[in-house]
Amino acid sequence: MRIAVIGVGLIGGSIALAARERLDVEVAGHDASREALELARERGAVNRVCDTVADAVSDADAVFVAVPVGALDPAVGEALAAASSDCVVTDVGSTKRAVVAAHADPRFVGGHPLAGAETAGMQHARADLFEGATWFLTPTPTTSGMLYERLHRLLRSLGARPAAIDPETHDTILATVSHLPHVLANVLVAQAARALAAGDERLPATGPSFRDATRVAGASSAVWTDIYLSNRDALADEIDGMIARLGEVRDVLLAGDAQRITAWNDAAATDRRRLLEAQLAGGPLFELRTSVPNRPGVIAELALELGRAGVNITDMALYPAADMSEGVVALWIAGEEPARRAEELVGRLGFPVARA
């Protein structure tokens, strides 16, 4: 297998390192920074340094576009223009609606690994960055099922957990769990800095809660300005919701209502525990097999239906019939209850399904 990585920063460099170490495949790299490319070669992340996107992707089986969100659209377009008809192209951007809408190509699958660090650049890339990390994929009705399966398997090989999601839902969720925390961290440090300027000399001795809450404050503007702007409508909605909730807390505090304050705090503990349990859910693997017609979008339909129900596909495989008119899709689901729900959901779509 040949892989091309466009942009060898923290994420792209880590993809390249993981592919080289885990799969021992050939990796071609391209980056606007020659220094980053040379470092990628020195660290063994890439076999081949390429001066152009076209050169990097010309013979690739899979392409990862790992450039800043603001540069994704043209970079993905350039990769698709040079890629073969049997090459899957994906990106790693933190927002998905714009890039997916711009590229209705069967070879393109929008992606976003939930992995990273406060540091940036090839010098901080590491092969284990995606170990156990959720990697969102946004297949559409035009997505090639065969190429989606290839990408899904490749990401599993890199240590990630692929999960299908539609672009609209992705951007709404990320506005809440990723982009809003960055906004709040920036606001918190600004508020603390103003208090310090007002003469509160005790402020520099901050506690762990402040340090934890502001860990992502001031993250790289080269990355985050594009993210804020590309998801500004969803992020603005979340900020409005946060303002409303803060107003409610303010009113309860001023009223001195201890019972409501306790209930509010206890509810937060319950919500946090529920969210963490959802992330850690697993269990034994169950294999489901379903027969589907060979038509555009059928794999995306299956993956998104399960994704919307919170059922994660641990692994998958396609077995097309000899005449390519239909095929069998094997799905591996972790946990008895998720497997049961998956069986019901696939059946509701009208496809025969059985446990293997």
GROMACS .gro file of C-alpha atoms in nm:
model
  356
    1MET     CA    1   0.000   0.000   0.000
    2ARG     CA    2   0.110   0.356  -0.073
    3ILE     CA    3  -0.005   0.648   0.141
    4ALA     CA    4   0.033   1.019   0.076
    5VAL     CA    5   0.027   1.280   0.352
    6ILE     CA    6  -0.029   1.642   0.254
    7GLY     CA    7   0.093   1.853   0.545
    8VAL     CA    8   0.341   1.695   0.785
    9GLY     CA    9   0.267   1.885   1.105
   10LEU     CA   10   0.160   1.723   1.430
   11ILE     CA   11  -0.138   1.531   1.284
   12GLY     CA   12  -0.002   1.460   0.937
   13GLY     CA   13   0.339   1.368   1.075
   14SER     CA   14   0.181   1.136   1.330
   15ILE     CA   15  -0.025   0.967   1.057
   16ALA     CA   16   0.293   0.913   0.857
   17LEU     CA   17   0.485   0.776   1.156
   18ALA     CA   18   0.200   0.543   1.254
   19ALA     CA   19   0.168   0.414   0.898
   20ARG     CA   20   0.542   0.351   0.871
   21GLU     CA   21   0.575   0.183   1.211
   22ARG     CA   22   0.251  -0.012   1.224
   23LEU     CA   23   0.201  -0.104   0.860
   24ASP     CA   24   0.549  -0.071   0.710
   25VAL     CA   25   0.403   0.098   0.402
   26GLU     CA   26   0.547   0.353   0.163
   27VAL     CA   27   0.457   0.709   0.261
   28ALA     CA   28   0.499   1.010   0.033
   29GLY     CA   29   0.489   1.352   0.194
   30HIS     CA   30   0.432   1.708   0.078
   31ASP     CA   31   0.437   2.028   0.281
   32ALA     CA   32   0.476   2.397   0.206
   33SER     CA   33   0.764   2.393   0.454
   34ARG     CA   34   1.074   2.224   0.319
   35GLU     CA   35   1.212   2.216   0.671
   36ALA     CA   36   0.912   2.013   0.792
   37LEU     CA   37   0.952   1.772   0.502
   38GLU     CA   38   1.318   1.716   0.570
   39LEU     CA   39   1.245   1.654   0.937
   40ALA     CA   40   0.976   1.403   0.836
   41ARG     CA   41   1.233   1.222   0.624
   42GLU     CA   42   1.495   1.232   0.900
   43ARG     CA   43   1.250   1.081   1.149
   44GLY     CA   44   1.154   0.805   0.905
   45ALA     CA   45   0.795   0.927   0.867
   46VAL     CA   46   0.815   0.950   0.487
   47ASN     CA   47   1.002   0.751   0.226
   48ARG     CA   48   0.959   1.009  -0.043
   49VAL     CA   49   0.965   1.390  -0.024
   50CYS     CA   50   0.753   1.551  -0.293
   51ASP     CA   51   0.759   1.907  -0.425
   52THR     CA   52   0.393   1.903  -0.534
   53VAL     CA   53   0.064   1.755  -0.421
   54ALA     CA   54   0.025   1.586  -0.759
   55ASP     CA   55   0.359   1.408  -0.724
   56ALA     CA   56   0.273   1.286  -0.374
   57VAL     CA   57  -0.071   1.142  -0.460
   58SER     CA   58  -0.012   1.020  -0.815
   59ASP     CA   59   0.029   0.652  -0.717
   60ALA     CA   60  -0.128   0.655  -0.369
   61ASP     CA   61  -0.397   0.418  -0.243
   62ALA     CA   62  -0.496   0.660   0.034
   63VAL     CA   63  -0.436   1.033   0.082
   64PHE     CA   64  -0.454   1.226   0.408
   65VAL     CA   65  -0.488   1.603   0.371
   66ALA     CA   66  -0.361   1.749   0.698
   67VAL     CA   67  -0.347   2.123   0.636
   68PRO     CA   68  -0.515   2.404   0.836
   69VAL     CA   69  -0.894   2.426   0.804
   70GLY     CA   70  -0.874   2.746   0.599
   71ALA     CA   71  -0.663   2.569   0.336
   72LEU     CA   72  -0.857   2.241   0.324
   73ASP     CA   73  -1.089   2.312   0.032
   74PRO     CA   74  -0.821   2.384  -0.232
   75ALA     CA   75  -0.586   2.119  -0.095
   76VAL     CA   76  -0.852   1.846  -0.109
   77GLY     CA   77  -0.947   1.959  -0.459
   78GLU     CA   78  -0.587   1.941  -0.572
   79ALA     CA   79  -0.546   1.594  -0.422
   80LEU     CA   80  -0.864   1.463  -0.589
   81ALA     CA   81  -0.756   1.607  -0.924
   82ALA     CA   82  -0.430   1.413  -0.913
   83ALA     CA   83  -0.547   1.093  -0.741
   84SER     CA   84  -0.638   0.775  -0.927
   85SER     CA   85  -0.995   0.651  -0.957
   86ASP     CA   86  -0.918   0.383  -0.694
   87CYS     CA   87  -0.768   0.616  -0.432
   88VAL     CA   88  -0.948   0.727  -0.117
   89VAL     CA   89  -0.890   1.089  -0.014
   90THR     CA   90  -0.965   1.215   0.336
   91ASP     CA   91  -0.885   1.516   0.553
   92VAL     CA   92  -0.832   1.575   0.925
   93GLY     CA   93  -1.007   1.911   0.967
   94SER     CA   94  -1.190   2.006   1.287
   95THR     CA   95  -1.497   2.123   1.094
   96LYS     CA   96  -1.667   1.920   0.825
   97ARG     CA   97  -1.966   2.093   0.663
   98ALA     CA   98  -1.779   2.320   0.423
   99VAL     CA   99  -1.522   2.073   0.293
  100VAL     CA  100  -1.775   1.789   0.252
  101ALA     CA  101  -2.021   2.016   0.068
  102ALA     CA  102  -1.744   2.132  -0.165
  103HIS     CA  103  -1.634   1.784  -0.273
  104ALA     CA  104  -1.915   1.549  -0.378
  105ASP     CA  105  -1.665   1.295  -0.509
  106PRO     CA  106  -1.705   0.919  -0.445
  107ARG     CA  107  -1.337   0.905  -0.346
  108PHE     CA  108  -1.359   1.170  -0.074
  109VAL     CA  109  -1.449   1.092   0.288
  110GLY     CA  110  -1.430   1.379   0.534
  111GLY     CA  111  -1.246   1.288   0.854
  112HIS     CA  112  -1.148   1.427   1.193
  113PRO     CA  113  -0.933   1.246   1.450
  114LEU     CA  114  -1.004   1.350   1.809
  115ALA     CA  115  -0.636   1.359   1.894
  116GLY     CA  116  -0.377   1.629   1.935
  117ALA     CA  117  -0.170   1.822   2.182
  118GLU     CA  118  -0.089   2.176   2.286
  119THR     CA  119   0.230   2.144   2.082
  120ALA     CA  120   0.242   2.161   1.704
  121GLY     CA  121   0.476   2.063   1.423
  122MET     CA  122   0.651   1.756   1.290
  123GLN     CA  123   0.896   1.767   1.579
  124HIS     CA  124   0.614   1.673   1.817
  125ALA     CA  125   0.454   1.404   1.597
  126ARG     CA  126   0.437   1.053   1.739
  127ALA     CA  127   0.320   0.716   1.612
  128ASP     CA  128   0.088   0.644   1.907
  129LEU     CA  129  -0.109   0.970   1.887
  130PHE     CA  130  -0.425   0.797   1.760
  131GLU     CA  131  -0.417   0.494   1.989
  132GLY     CA  132  -0.774   0.446   2.113
  133ALA     CA  133  -0.883   0.783   1.971
  134THR     CA  134  -1.219   0.837   1.804
  135TRP     CA  135  -1.175   0.928   1.438
  136PHE     CA  136  -1.491   1.076   1.290
  137LEU     CA  137  -1.575   0.994   0.927
  138THR     CA  138  -1.846   1.171   0.726
  139PRO     CA  139  -1.955   0.946   0.438
  140THR     CA  140  -2.227   1.076   0.206
  141PRO     CA  141  -2.465   0.910  -0.043
  142THR     CA  142  -2.198   0.956  -0.313
  143THR     CA  143  -1.919   0.787  -0.113
  144SER     CA  144  -1.769   0.469  -0.259
  145GLY     CA  145  -1.841   0.182  -0.021
  146MET     CA  146  -1.522   0.000  -0.115
  147LEU     CA  147  -1.308   0.307  -0.049
  148TYR     CA  148  -1.488   0.381   0.277
  149GLU     CA  149  -1.411   0.028   0.395
  150ARG     CA  150  -1.045   0.071   0.297
  151LEU     CA  151  -1.018   0.391   0.496
  152HIS     CA  152  -1.202   0.241   0.794
  153ARG     CA  153  -0.961  -0.053   0.806
  154LEU     CA  154  -0.660   0.174   0.761
  155LEU     CA  155  -0.763   0.392   1.055
  156ARG     CA  156  -0.815   0.083   1.271
  157SER     CA  157  -0.462  -0.023   1.179
  158LEU     CA  158  -0.334   0.315   1.300
  159GLY     CA  159  -0.490   0.244   1.641
  160ALA     CA  160  -0.794   0.471   1.599
  161ARG     CA  161  -1.165   0.398   1.643
  162PRO     CA  162  -1.351   0.518   1.331
  163ALA     CA  163  -1.707   0.644   1.384
  164ALA     CA  164  -1.949   0.763   1.117
  165ILE     CA  165  -2.129   1.094   1.164
  166ASP     CA  166  -2.299   1.343   0.936
  167PRO     CA  167  -2.120   1.678   0.886
  168GLU     CA  168  -2.395   1.891   1.043
  169THR     CA  169  -2.404   1.684   1.361
  170HIS     CA  170  -2.025   1.674   1.374
  171ASP     CA  171  -1.990   2.051   1.365
  172THR     CA  172  -2.266   2.101   1.623
  173ILE     CA  173  -2.109   1.852   1.863
  174LEU     CA  174  -1.756   1.986   1.814
  175ALA     CA  175  -1.881   2.340   1.877
  176THR     CA  176  -1.991   2.215   2.219
  177VAL     CA  177  -1.714   1.980   2.327
  178SER     CA  178  -1.410   2.132   2.156
  179HIS     CA  179  -1.453   2.483   2.020
  180LEU     CA  180  -1.655   2.626   2.311
  181PRO     CA  181  -1.400   2.504   2.572
  182HIS     CA  182  -1.129   2.694   2.382
  183VAL     CA  183  -1.343   3.008   2.389
  184LEU     CA  184  -1.411   2.968   2.762
  185ALA     CA  185  -1.042   2.906   2.836
  186ASN     CA  186  -0.949   3.228   2.655
  187VAL     CA  187  -1.217   3.422   2.845
  188LEU     CA  188  -1.109   3.278   3.180
  189VAL     CA  189  -0.744   3.375   3.140
  190ALA     CA  190  -0.844   3.721   3.019
  191GLN     CA  191  -1.068   3.767   3.324
  192ALA     CA  192  -0.792   3.647   3.557
  193ALA     CA  193  -0.540   3.878   3.392
  194ARG     CA  194  -0.773   4.175   3.446
  195ALA     CA  195  -0.811   4.081   3.812
  196LEU     CA  196  -0.433   4.067   3.842
  197ALA     CA  197  -0.401   4.409   3.681
  198ALA     CA  198  -0.651   4.539   3.938
  199GLY     CA  199  -0.408   4.448   4.213
  200ASP     CA  200  -0.503   4.102   4.338
  201GLU     CA  201  -0.152   3.975   4.409
  202ARG     CA  202  -0.275   3.634   4.521
  203LEU     CA  203  -0.391   3.539   4.171
  204PRO     CA  204  -0.061   3.395   4.036
  205ALA     CA  205  -0.090   3.109   4.290
  206THR     CA  206  -0.360   2.943   4.079
  207GLY     CA  207  -0.507   2.611   4.179
  208PRO     CA  208  -0.530   2.296   3.964
  209SER     CA  209  -0.890   2.368   3.861
  210PHE     CA  210  -0.786   2.694   3.697
  211ARG     CA  211  -0.487   2.531   3.527
  212ASP     CA  212  -0.700   2.242   3.398
  213ALA     CA  213  -0.978   2.470   3.275
  214THR     CA  214  -0.735   2.697   3.089
  215ARG     CA  215  -0.498   2.433   2.948
  216VAL     CA  216  -0.603   2.510   2.589
  217ALA     CA  217  -0.609   2.891   2.624
  218GLY     CA  218  -0.426   3.074   2.349
  219ALA     CA  219  -0.392   2.768   2.126
  220SER     CA  220  -0.218   2.830   1.793
  221SER     CA  221  -0.396   3.108   1.605
  222ALA     CA  222  -0.268   2.961   1.279
  223VAL     CA  223  -0.500   2.668   1.350
  224TRP     CA  224  -0.780   2.809   1.564
  225THR     CA  225  -0.872   3.128   1.380
  226ASP     CA  226  -0.982   2.915   1.083
  227ILE     CA  227  -1.170   2.674   1.311
  228TYR     CA  228  -1.359   2.954   1.489
  229LEU     CA  229  -1.457   3.115   1.159
  230SER     CA  230  -1.551   2.796   0.975
  231ASN     CA  231  -1.788   2.691   1.256
  232ARG     CA  232  -1.893   3.037   1.372
  233ASP     CA  233  -2.270   2.985   1.349
  234ALA     CA  234  -2.273   2.666   1.555
  235LEU     CA  235  -2.020   2.812   1.800
  236ALA     CA  236  -2.224   3.132   1.841
  237ASP     CA  237  -2.531   2.920   1.926
  238GLU     CA  238  -2.333   2.736   2.192
  239ILE     CA  239  -2.202   3.062   2.337
  240ASP     CA  240  -2.562   3.190   2.359
  241GLY     CA  241  -2.661   2.871   2.541
  242MET     CA  242  -2.368   2.908   2.779
  243ILE     CA  243  -2.460   3.270   2.853
  244ALA     CA  244  -2.817   3.163   2.934
  245ARG     CA  245  -2.699   2.887   3.169
  246LEU     CA  246  -2.453   3.116   3.342
  247GLY     CA  247  -2.736   3.363   3.392
  248GLU     CA  248  -2.943   3.093   3.559
  249VAL     CA  249  -2.654   3.005   3.792
  250ARG     CA  250  -2.602   3.374   3.871
  251ASP     CA  251  -2.968   3.412   3.969
  252VAL     CA  252  -2.956   3.106   4.197
  253LEU     CA  253  -2.638   3.231   4.365
  254LEU     CA  254  -2.779   3.578   4.428
  255ALA     CA  255  -3.096   3.422   4.569
  256GLY     CA  256  -2.883   3.226   4.815
  257ASP     CA  257  -3.080   2.907   4.737
  258ALA     CA  258  -2.859   2.631   4.881
  259GLN     CA  259  -3.096   2.352   4.775
  260ARG     CA  260  -3.094   2.458   4.409
  261ILE     CA  261  -2.717   2.513   4.413
  262THR     CA  262  -2.668   2.159   4.546
  263ALA     CA  263  -2.905   2.016   4.284
  264TRP     CA  264  -2.721   2.204   4.009
  265ASN     CA  265  -2.383   2.078   4.125
  266ASP     CA  266  -2.505   1.718   4.169
  267ALA     CA  267  -2.660   1.723   3.821
  268ALA     CA  268  -2.323   1.826   3.677
  269ALA     CA  269  -2.156   1.529   3.847
  270THR     CA  270  -2.420   1.293   3.707
  271ASP     CA  271  -2.388   1.437   3.356
  272ARG     CA  272  -2.009   1.410   3.363
  273ARG     CA  273  -2.022   1.048   3.478
  274ARG     CA  274  -2.273   0.963   3.205
  275LEU     CA  275  -2.058   1.123   2.939
  276LEU     CA  276  -1.746   0.941   3.055
  277GLU     CA  277  -1.927   0.607   3.069
  278ALA     CA  278  -2.049   0.657   2.712
  279GLN     CA  279  -1.688   0.713   2.600
  280LEU     CA  280  -1.559   0.403   2.775
  281ALA     CA  281  -1.840   0.168   2.675
  282GLY     CA  282  -1.720  -0.157   2.521
  283GLY     CA  283  -1.753  -0.529   2.567
  284PRO     CA  284  -1.720  -0.849   2.366
  285LEU     CA  285  -1.735  -0.826   1.987
  286PHE     CA  286  -2.038  -0.947   1.792
  287GLU     CA  287  -2.033  -0.999   1.417
  288LEU     CA  288  -2.340  -0.904   1.216
  289ARG     CA  289  -2.378  -0.986   0.848
  290THR     CA  290  -2.620  -0.810   0.618
  291SER     CA  291  -2.689  -0.839   0.245
  292VAL     CA  292  -2.710  -0.508   0.060
  293PRO     CA  293  -2.757  -0.409  -0.304
  294ASN     CA  294  -2.464  -0.258  -0.489
  295ARG     CA  295  -2.590   0.100  -0.510
  296PRO     CA  296  -2.428   0.433  -0.428
  297GLY     CA  297  -2.452   0.538  -0.067
  298VAL     CA  298  -2.558   0.208   0.089
  299ILE     CA  299  -2.247   0.180   0.309
  300ALA     CA  300  -2.282   0.542   0.417
  301GLU     CA  301  -2.648   0.475   0.497
  302LEU     CA  302  -2.557   0.185   0.724
  303ALA     CA  303  -2.268   0.361   0.894
  304LEU     CA  304  -2.456   0.685   0.956
  305GLU     CA  305  -2.769   0.509   1.084
  306LEU     CA  306  -2.564   0.324   1.344
  307GLY     CA  307  -2.359   0.634   1.422
  308ARG     CA  308  -2.672   0.840   1.490
  309ALA     CA  309  -2.786   0.572   1.735
  310GLY     CA  310  -2.451   0.580   1.916
  311VAL     CA  311  -2.348   0.235   1.790
  312ASN     CA  312  -1.981   0.227   1.695
  313ILE     CA  313  -1.859  -0.008   1.421
  314THR     CA  314  -1.543  -0.161   1.562
  315ASP     CA  315  -1.450  -0.316   1.228
  316MET     CA  316  -1.612  -0.391   0.895
  317ALA     CA  317  -1.556  -0.590   0.577
  318LEU     CA  318  -1.724  -0.605   0.236
  319TYR     CA  319  -1.778  -0.925   0.036
  320PRO     CA  320  -1.918  -0.835  -0.308
  321ALA     CA  321  -2.092  -1.095  -0.523
  322ALA     CA  322  -1.915  -1.214  -0.836
  323ASP     CA  323  -2.143  -1.009  -1.060
  324MET     CA  324  -2.112  -0.703  -0.828
  325SER     CA  325  -2.492  -0.671  -0.811
  326GLU     CA  326  -2.499  -0.707  -0.434
  327GLY     CA  327  -2.275  -0.798  -0.145
  328VAL     CA  328  -2.247  -0.893   0.219
  329VAL     CA  329  -2.133  -0.639   0.477
  330ALA     CA  330  -1.980  -0.778   0.795
  331LEU     CA  331  -1.997  -0.547   1.095
  332TRP     CA  332  -1.823  -0.606   1.428
  333ILE     CA  333  -1.994  -0.433   1.721
  334ALA     CA  334  -1.860  -0.416   2.079
  335GLY     CA  335  -2.112  -0.506   2.349
  336GLU     CA  336  -2.429  -0.716   2.363
  337GLU     CA  337  -2.670  -0.422   2.383
  338PRO     CA  338  -2.510  -0.217   2.100
  339ALA     CA  339  -2.506  -0.532   1.884
  340ARG     CA  340  -2.876  -0.589   1.950
  341ARG     CA  341  -2.957  -0.229   1.860
  342ALA     CA  342  -2.745  -0.254   1.547
  343GLU     CA  343  -2.934  -0.564   1.442
  344GLU     CA  344  -3.266  -0.385   1.485
  345LEU     CA  345  -3.152  -0.071   1.305
  346VAL     CA  346  -3.014  -0.258   1.004
  347GLY     CA  347  -3.338  -0.456   0.984
  348ARG     CA  348  -3.542  -0.134   0.986
  349LEU     CA  349  -3.345  -0.017   0.685
  350GLY     CA  350  -3.486  -0.316   0.498
  351PHE     CA  351  -3.170  -0.526   0.483
  352PRO     CA  352  -3.165  -0.891   0.597
  353VAL     CA  353  -2.929  -0.922   0.894
  354ALA     CA  354  -2.804  -1.204   1.113
  355ARG     CA  355  -2.538  -1.268   1.373
  356ALA     CA  356  -2.250  -1.471   1.235
   0.00000   0.00000   0.00000
